[in-house]
Tab-separated table of C-alpha atoms and ligand atoms in Angstrom:
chain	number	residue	atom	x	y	z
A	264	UNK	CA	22.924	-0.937	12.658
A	265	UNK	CA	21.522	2.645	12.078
A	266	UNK	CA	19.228	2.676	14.901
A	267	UNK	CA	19.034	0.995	17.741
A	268	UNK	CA	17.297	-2.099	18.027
A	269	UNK	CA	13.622	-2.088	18.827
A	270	UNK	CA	14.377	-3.792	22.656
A	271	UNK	CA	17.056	-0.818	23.596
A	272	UNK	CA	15.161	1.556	22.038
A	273	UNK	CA	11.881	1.056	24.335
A	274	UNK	CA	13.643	-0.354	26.831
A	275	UNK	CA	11.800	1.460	29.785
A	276	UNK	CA	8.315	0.497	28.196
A	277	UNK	CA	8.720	-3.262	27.412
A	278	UNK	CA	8.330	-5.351	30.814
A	279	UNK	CA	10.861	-8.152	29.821
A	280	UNK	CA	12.588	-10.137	32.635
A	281	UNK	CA	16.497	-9.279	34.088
A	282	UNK	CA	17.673	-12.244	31.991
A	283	UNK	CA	16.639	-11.143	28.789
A	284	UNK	CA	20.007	-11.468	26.150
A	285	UNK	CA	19.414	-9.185	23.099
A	286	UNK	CA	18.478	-11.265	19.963
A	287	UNK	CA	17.920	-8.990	16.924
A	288	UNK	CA	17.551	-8.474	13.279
A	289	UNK	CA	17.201	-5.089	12.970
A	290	UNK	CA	13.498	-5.156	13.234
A	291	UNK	CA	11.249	-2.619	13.367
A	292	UNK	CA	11.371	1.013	11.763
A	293	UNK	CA	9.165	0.140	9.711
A	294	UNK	CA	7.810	3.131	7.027
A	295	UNK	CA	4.205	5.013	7.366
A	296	UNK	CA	3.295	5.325	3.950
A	297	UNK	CA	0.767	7.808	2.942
A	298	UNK	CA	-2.026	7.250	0.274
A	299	UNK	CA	-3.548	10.600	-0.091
A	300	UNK	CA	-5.264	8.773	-3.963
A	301	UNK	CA	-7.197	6.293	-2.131
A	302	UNK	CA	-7.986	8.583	0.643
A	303	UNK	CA	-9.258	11.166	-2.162
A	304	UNK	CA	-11.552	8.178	-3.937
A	305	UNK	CA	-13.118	7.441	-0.200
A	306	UNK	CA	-14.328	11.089	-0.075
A	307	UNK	CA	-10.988	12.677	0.725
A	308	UNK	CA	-10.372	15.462	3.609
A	309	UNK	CA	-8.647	12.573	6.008
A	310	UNK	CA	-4.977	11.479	6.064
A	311	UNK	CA	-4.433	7.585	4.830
A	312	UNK	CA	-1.509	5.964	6.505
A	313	UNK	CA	-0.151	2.235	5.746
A	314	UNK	CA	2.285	0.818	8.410
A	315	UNK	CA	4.465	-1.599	6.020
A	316	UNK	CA	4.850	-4.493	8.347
A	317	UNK	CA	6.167	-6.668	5.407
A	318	UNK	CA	9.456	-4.978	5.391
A	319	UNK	CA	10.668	-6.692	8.661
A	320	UNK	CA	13.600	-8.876	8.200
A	321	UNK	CA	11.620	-11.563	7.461
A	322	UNK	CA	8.793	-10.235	5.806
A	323	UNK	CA	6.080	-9.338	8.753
A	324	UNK	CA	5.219	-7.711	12.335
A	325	UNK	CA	6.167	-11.066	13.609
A	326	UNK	CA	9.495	-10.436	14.615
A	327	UNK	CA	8.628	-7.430	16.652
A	328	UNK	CA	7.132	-10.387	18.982
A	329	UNK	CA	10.129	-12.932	18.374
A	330	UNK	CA	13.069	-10.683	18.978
A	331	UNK	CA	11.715	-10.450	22.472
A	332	UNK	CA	10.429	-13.940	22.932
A	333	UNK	CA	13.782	-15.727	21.497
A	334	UNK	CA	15.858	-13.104	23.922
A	335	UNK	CA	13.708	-14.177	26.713
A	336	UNK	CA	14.327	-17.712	26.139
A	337	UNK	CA	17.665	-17.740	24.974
A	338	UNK	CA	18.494	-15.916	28.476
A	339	UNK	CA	16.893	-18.349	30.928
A	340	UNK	CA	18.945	-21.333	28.843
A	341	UNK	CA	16.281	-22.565	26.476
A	342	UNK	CA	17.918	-24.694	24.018
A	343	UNK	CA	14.505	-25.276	22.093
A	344	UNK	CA	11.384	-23.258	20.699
A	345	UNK	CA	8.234	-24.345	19.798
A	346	UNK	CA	5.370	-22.786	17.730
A	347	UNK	CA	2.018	-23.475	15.745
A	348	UNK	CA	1.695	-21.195	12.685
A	349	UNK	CA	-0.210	-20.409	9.718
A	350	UNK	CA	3.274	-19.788	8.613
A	351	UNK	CA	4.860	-16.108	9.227
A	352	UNK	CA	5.043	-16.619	13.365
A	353	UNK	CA	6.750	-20.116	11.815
A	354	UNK	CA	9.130	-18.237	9.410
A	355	UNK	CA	10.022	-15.894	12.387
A	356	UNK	CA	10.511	-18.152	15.000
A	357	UNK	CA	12.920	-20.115	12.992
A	358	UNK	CA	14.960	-16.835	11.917
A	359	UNK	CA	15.651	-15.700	15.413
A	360	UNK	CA	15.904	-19.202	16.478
A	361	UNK	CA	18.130	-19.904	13.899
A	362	UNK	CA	20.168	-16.267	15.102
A	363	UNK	CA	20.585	-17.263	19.042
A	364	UNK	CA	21.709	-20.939	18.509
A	365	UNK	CA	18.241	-22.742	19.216
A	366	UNK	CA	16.438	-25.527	17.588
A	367	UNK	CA	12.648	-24.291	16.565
A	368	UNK	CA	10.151	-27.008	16.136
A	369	UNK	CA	7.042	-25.411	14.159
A	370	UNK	CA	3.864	-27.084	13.260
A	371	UNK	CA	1.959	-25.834	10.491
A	372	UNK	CA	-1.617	-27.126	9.041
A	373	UNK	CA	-1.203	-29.517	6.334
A	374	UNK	CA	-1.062	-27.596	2.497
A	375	UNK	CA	-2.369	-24.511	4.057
A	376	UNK	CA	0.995	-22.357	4.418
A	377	UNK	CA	1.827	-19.670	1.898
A	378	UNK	CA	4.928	-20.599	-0.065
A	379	UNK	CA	7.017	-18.115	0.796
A	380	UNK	CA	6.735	-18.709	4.219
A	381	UNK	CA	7.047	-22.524	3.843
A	382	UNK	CA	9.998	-21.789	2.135
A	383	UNK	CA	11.296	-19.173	5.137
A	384	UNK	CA	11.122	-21.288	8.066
A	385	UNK	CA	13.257	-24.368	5.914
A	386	UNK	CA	15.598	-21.885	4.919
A	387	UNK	CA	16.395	-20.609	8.317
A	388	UNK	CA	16.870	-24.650	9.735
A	389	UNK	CA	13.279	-25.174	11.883
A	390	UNK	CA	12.058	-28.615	11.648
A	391	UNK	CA	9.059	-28.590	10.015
A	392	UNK	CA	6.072	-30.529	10.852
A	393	UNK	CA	2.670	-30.542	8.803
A	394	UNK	CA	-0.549	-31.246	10.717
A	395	UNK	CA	-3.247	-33.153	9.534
A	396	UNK	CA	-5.940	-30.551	10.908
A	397	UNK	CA	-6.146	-26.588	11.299
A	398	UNK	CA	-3.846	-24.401	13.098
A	399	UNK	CA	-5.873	-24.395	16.283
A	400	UNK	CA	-5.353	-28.144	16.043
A	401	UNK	CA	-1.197	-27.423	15.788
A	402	UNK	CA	-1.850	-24.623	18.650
A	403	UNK	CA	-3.563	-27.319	21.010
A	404	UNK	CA	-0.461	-29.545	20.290
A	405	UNK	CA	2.691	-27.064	20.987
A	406	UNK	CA	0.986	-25.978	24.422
A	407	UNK	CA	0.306	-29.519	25.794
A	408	UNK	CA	4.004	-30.370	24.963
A	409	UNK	CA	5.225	-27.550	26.625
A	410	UNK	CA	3.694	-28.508	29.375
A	411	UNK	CA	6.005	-32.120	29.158
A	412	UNK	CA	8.848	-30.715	28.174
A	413	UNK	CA	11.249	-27.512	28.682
A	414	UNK	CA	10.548	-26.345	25.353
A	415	UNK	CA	9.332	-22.459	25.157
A	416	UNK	CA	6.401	-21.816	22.833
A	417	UNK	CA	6.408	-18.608	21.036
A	418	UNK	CA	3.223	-18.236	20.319
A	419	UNK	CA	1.476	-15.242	21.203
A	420	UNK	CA	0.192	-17.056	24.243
A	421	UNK	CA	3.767	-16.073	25.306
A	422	UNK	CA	3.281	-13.256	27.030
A	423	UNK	CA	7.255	-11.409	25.798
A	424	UNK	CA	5.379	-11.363	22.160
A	425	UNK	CA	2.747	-9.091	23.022
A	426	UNK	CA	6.130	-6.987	25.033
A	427	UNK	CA	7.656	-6.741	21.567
A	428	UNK	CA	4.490	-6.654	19.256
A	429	UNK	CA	3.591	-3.274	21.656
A	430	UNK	CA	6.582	-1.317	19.532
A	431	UNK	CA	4.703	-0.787	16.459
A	432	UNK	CA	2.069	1.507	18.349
A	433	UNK	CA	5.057	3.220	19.829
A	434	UNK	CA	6.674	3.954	16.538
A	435	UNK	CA	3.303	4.811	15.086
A	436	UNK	CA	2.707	7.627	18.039
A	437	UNK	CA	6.346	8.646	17.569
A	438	UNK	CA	6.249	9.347	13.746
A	439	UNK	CA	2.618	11.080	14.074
A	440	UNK	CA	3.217	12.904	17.154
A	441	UNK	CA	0.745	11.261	18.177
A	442	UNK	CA	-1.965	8.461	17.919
A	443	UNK	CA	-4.409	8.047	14.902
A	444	UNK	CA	-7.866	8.397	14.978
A	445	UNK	CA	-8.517	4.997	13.582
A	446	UNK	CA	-6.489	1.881	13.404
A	447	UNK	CA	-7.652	-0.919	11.269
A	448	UNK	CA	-5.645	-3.883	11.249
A	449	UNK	CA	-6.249	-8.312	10.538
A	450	UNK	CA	-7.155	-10.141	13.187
A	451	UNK	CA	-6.155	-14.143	13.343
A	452	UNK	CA	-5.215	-15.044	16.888
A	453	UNK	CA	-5.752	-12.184	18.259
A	454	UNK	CA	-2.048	-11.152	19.691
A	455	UNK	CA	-1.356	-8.034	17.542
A	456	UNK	CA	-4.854	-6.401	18.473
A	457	UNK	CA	-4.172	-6.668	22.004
A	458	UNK	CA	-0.823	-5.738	21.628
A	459	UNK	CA	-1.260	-2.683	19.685
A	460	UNK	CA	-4.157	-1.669	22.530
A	461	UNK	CA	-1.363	-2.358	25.372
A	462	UNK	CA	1.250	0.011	23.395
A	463	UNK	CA	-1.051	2.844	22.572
A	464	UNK	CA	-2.597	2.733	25.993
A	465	UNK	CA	0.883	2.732	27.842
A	466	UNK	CA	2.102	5.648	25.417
A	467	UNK	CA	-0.839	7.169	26.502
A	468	UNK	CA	-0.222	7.171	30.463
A	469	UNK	CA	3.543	7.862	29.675
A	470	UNK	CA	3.611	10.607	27.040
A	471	UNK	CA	-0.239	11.625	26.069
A	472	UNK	CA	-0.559	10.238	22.586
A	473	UNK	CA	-4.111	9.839	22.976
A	474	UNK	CA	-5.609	6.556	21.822
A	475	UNK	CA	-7.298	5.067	18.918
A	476	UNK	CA	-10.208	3.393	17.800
A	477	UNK	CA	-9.603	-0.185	16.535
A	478	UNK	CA	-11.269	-1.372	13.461
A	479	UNK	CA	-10.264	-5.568	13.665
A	480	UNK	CA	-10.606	-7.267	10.653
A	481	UNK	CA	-11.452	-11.233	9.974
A	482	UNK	CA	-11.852	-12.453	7.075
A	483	UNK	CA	-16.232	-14.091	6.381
A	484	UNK	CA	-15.061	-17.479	6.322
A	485	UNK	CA	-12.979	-17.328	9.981
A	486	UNK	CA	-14.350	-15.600	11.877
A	487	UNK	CA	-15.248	-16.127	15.663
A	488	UNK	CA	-15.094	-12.968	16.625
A	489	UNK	CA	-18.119	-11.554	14.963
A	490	UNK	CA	-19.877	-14.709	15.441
A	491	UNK	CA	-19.574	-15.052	18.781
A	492	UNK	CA	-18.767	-18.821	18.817
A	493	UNK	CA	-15.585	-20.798	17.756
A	494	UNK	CA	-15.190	-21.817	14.099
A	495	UNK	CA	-14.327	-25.852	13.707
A	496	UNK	CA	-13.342	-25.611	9.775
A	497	UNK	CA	-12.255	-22.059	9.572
A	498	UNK	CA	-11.442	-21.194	5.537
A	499	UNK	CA	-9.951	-17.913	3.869
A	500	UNK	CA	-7.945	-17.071	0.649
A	501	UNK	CA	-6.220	-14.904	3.802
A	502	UNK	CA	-4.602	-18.382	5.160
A	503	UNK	CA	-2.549	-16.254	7.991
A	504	UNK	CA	-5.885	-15.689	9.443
A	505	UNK	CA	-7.533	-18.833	8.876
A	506	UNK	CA	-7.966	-19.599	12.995
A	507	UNK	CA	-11.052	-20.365	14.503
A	508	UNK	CA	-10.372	-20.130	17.961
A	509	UNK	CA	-8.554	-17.309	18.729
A	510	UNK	CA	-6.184	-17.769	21.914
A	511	UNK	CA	-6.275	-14.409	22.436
A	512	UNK	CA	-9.844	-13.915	21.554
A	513	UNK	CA	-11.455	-12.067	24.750
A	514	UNK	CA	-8.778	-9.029	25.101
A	515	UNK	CA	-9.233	-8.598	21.458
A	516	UNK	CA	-13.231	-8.107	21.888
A	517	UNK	CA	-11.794	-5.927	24.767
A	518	UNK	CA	-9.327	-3.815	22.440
A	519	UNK	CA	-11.885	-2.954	19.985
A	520	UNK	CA	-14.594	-2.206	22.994
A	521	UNK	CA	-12.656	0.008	25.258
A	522	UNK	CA	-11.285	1.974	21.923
A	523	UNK	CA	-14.704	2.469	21.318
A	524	UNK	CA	-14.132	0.456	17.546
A	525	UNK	CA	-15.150	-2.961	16.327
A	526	UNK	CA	-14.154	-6.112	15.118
A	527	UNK	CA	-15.940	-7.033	11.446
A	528	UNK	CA	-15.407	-9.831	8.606
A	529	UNK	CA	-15.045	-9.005	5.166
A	530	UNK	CA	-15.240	-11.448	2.195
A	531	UNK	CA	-12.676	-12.970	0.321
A	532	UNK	CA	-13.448	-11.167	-2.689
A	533	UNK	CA	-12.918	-7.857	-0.588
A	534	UNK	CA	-9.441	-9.175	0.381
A	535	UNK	CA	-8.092	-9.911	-2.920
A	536	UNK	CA	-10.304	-6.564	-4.405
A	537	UNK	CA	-8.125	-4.680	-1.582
A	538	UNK	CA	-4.654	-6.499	-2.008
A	539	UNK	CA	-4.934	-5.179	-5.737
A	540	UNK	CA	-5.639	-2.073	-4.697
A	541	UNK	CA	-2.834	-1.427	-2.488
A	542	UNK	CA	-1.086	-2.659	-5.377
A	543	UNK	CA	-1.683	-0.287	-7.161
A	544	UNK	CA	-0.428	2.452	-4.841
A	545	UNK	CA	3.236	0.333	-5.057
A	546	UNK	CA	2.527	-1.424	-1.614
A	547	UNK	CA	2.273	-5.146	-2.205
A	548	UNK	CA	1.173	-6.999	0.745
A	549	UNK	CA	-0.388	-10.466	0.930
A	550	UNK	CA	-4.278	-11.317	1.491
A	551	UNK	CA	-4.401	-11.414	5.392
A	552	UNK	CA	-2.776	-7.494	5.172
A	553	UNK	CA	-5.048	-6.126	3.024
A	554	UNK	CA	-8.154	-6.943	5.185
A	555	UNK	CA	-7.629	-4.170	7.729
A	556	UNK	CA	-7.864	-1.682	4.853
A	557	UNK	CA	-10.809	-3.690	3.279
A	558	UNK	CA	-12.721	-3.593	6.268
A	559	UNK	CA	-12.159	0.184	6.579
A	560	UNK	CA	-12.676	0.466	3.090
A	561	UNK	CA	-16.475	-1.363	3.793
A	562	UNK	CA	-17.284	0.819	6.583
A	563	UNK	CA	-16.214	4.115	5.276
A	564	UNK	CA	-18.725	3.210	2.260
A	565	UNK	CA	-21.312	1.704	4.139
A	566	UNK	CA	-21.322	5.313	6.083
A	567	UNK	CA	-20.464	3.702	9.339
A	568	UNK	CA	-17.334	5.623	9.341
A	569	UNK	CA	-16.805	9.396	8.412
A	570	UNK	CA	-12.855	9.448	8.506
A	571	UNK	CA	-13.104	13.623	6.922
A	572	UNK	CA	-10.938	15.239	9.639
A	573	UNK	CA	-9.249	12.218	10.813
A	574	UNK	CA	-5.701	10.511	10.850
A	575	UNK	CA	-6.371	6.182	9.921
A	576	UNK	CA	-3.491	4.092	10.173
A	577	UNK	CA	-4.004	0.678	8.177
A	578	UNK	CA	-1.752	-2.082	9.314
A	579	UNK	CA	-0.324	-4.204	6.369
A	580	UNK	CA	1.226	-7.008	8.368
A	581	UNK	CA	2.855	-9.366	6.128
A	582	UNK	CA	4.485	-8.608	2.138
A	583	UNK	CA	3.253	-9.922	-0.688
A	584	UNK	CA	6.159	-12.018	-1.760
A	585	UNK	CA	4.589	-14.549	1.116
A	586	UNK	CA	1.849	-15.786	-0.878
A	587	UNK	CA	2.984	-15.030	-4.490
A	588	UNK	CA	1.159	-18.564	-5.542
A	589	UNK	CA	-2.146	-16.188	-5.305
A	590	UNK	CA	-1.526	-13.813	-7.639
A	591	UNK	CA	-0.284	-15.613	-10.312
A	592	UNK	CA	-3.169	-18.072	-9.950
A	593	UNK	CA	-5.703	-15.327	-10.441
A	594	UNK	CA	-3.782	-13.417	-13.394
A	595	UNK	CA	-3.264	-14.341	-16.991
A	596	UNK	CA	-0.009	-16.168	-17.994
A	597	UNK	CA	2.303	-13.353	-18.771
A	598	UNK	CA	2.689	-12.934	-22.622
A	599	UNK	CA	4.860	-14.682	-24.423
A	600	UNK	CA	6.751	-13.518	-27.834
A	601	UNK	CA	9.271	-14.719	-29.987
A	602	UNK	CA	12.642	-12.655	-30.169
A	603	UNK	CA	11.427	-10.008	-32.431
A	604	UNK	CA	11.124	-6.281	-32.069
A	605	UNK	CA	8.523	-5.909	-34.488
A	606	UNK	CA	6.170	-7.959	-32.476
A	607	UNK	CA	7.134	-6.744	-29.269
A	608	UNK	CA	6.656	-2.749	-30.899
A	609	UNK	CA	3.426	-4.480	-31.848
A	610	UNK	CA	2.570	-5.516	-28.103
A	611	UNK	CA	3.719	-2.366	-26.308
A	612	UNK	CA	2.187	0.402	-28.776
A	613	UNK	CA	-1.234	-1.608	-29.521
B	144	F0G	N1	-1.512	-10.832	9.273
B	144	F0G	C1	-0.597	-11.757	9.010
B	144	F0G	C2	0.206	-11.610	7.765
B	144	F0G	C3	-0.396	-12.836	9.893
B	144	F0G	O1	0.521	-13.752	9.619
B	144	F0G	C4	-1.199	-12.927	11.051
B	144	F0G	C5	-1.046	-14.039	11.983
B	144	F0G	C6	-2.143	-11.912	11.278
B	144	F0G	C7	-2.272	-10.881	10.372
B	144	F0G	C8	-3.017	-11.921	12.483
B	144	F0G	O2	-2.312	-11.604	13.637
B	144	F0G	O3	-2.735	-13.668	14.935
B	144	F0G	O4	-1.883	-11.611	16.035
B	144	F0G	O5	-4.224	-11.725	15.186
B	144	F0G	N2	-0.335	-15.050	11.761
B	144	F0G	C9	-0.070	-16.083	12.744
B	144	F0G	C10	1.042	-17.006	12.238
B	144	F0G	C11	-1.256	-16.795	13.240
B	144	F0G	O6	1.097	-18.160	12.635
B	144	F0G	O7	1.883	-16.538	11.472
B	144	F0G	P1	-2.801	-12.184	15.036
């Protein structure tokens, strides 16, 4: 492993319990990825920063979280986890479950889970159970039998999730020298918000990073947060943030307030508009990813923002090869020719 893993490396930071056993994947380290183009087409004079989240081990900021949940659990002699997921904290939970030994139990809302994800949390040995309702319905579910049985739910109601989740502020501060001016990033059930706020504000008190202001990002259809009520039938192309009642929902109304940011919604068509965009810079992500940059994206032309001056980190959470069903759904068929180079000199040059 080049560097060391992400709970050695912030060690001193992370308040995980004596009987923590190291569970890791090499997460983490993830790249800052500058996109001076789209920062230039927004009315340039800022610096653009993506933090590629999808390039965790498998595939988003999840396992920041799991690496210290699973260690957690696998040191005080869990022998089973349990989660509700829209289907990345699903295909996470199973990896690192699948890495210390443990059975993982996750519970997903019926034909609502991304394929690639789907596909993740099978291939790494969970059980997987489909629920005939939403994903607060599944959430409801894992905590009442955790309260019957000595299973440990890693959810982001665990509290070792937000410990590892608080990294990725850390590493942001580290490459920068110091925090951004903005962060904009999607907000489902809450737990990355409020962990991001816990990291920068720690880095803060420990090493003067200065903090942020946090621009959290649902998506029109699911979104409690700007409503101010719960959502019963929540609905979003972004399906990793189709939640309508937040568990985490009051400290993320407190990130965005203390940083002096928001929390908005922007539409579907603003996702997918936004996911093609990034796209187009080489950074893939899927739908729920792209809405931190969408929202900015609204704001900055709405004139709510002015980022000229200013450093904005955009948090892409989850890759694109999660939800591939979505883009080939909305694209043409690819073309199809018989072996023949005149026709495909025809195709190319016309
Ligand atoms: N982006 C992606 C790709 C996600 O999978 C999630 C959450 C979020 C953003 C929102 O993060 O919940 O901490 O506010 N996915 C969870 C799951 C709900 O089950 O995989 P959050």
């Amino acid at each position: 492993m080049s560097t060391p893993p992400l709970l050695q490396r912030y060690r001193s930071l992370l308040d995980l319990p004596q009987h923590t056993q190291l569970v890791t994947l090499a997460e983490g380290n993830t790249p800052l990825i500058p996109l001076p183009r789209l920062a230039e087409q927004w009315g340039g004079g800022f610096e653009l920063y993506v933090k590629y989240e999808g390039l965790n081990p498998t595939g988003s900021f999840k396992d920041r979280g799991m690496t210290a949940a699973i260690s957690e659990a696998v040191g005080r002699g869990a022998k089973t986890v349990i989660c509700a997921s829209t289907g990345n904290t699903a295909a996470s939970a199973a990896a690192y479950a699948a890495r210390a030994g443990l059975k993982a139990v996750v519970l997903i809302p019926q034909g609502k889970v991304a394929a690639g994800k789907l596909a993740g949390a099978v291939a790494y040995g969970a059980q997987v159970i489909q629920i005939q309702g939403s994903f607060d319905d599944a959430l409801h579910l894992v905590v009442e039998i955790c309260q019957r049985h000595p299973i440990a739910l890693v959810n982001s109601l665990n509290p070792f999730r937000l410990e590892g989740q608080k990294t990725a502020a850390f590493e942001i501060c580290d490459v920068l020298g110091s925090a951004p001016d903005w962060l904009c990033l999607p907000v489902g059930n809450a737990g990355n918000i409020t962990s991001y706020w816990m990291g920068f504000r720690q880095y803060d008190q420990a090493r003067q990073s200065g903090l942020p202001r946090i621009l959290g990002v649902q998506a029109c259809g699911a979104a409690p947060l700007v409503l101010g009520h719960p959502v019963d039938h929540p609905e979003t192309v972004a399906t990793a943030i189709r939640i309508g009642r937040p568990a985490r929902g009051e400290q993320a109304l407190q990130a965005a307030e203390e940083s002096g940011g928001r929390i908005i919604a922007v539409s579907d068509e603003e996702i997918l508009a936004m996911q093609k965009t990034l796209a187009g810079e080489g950074v893939w992500v899927e739908p729920a990813s792209a809405a931190g940059l969408a929202g900015f994206a609204a704001e900055v032309l709405a004139g709510r923002i002015q980022p000229k001056g200013k450093r904005v980190v955009a948090i892409c959470t989850g890759h694109g090869l999660k939800d591939p069903d979505i883009v080939v759904k909305s694209m043409p068929a690819p073309q199809l020719l018989a072996v023949d180079l005149a026709l495909l000199e025809e195709a190319i040059l016309a």
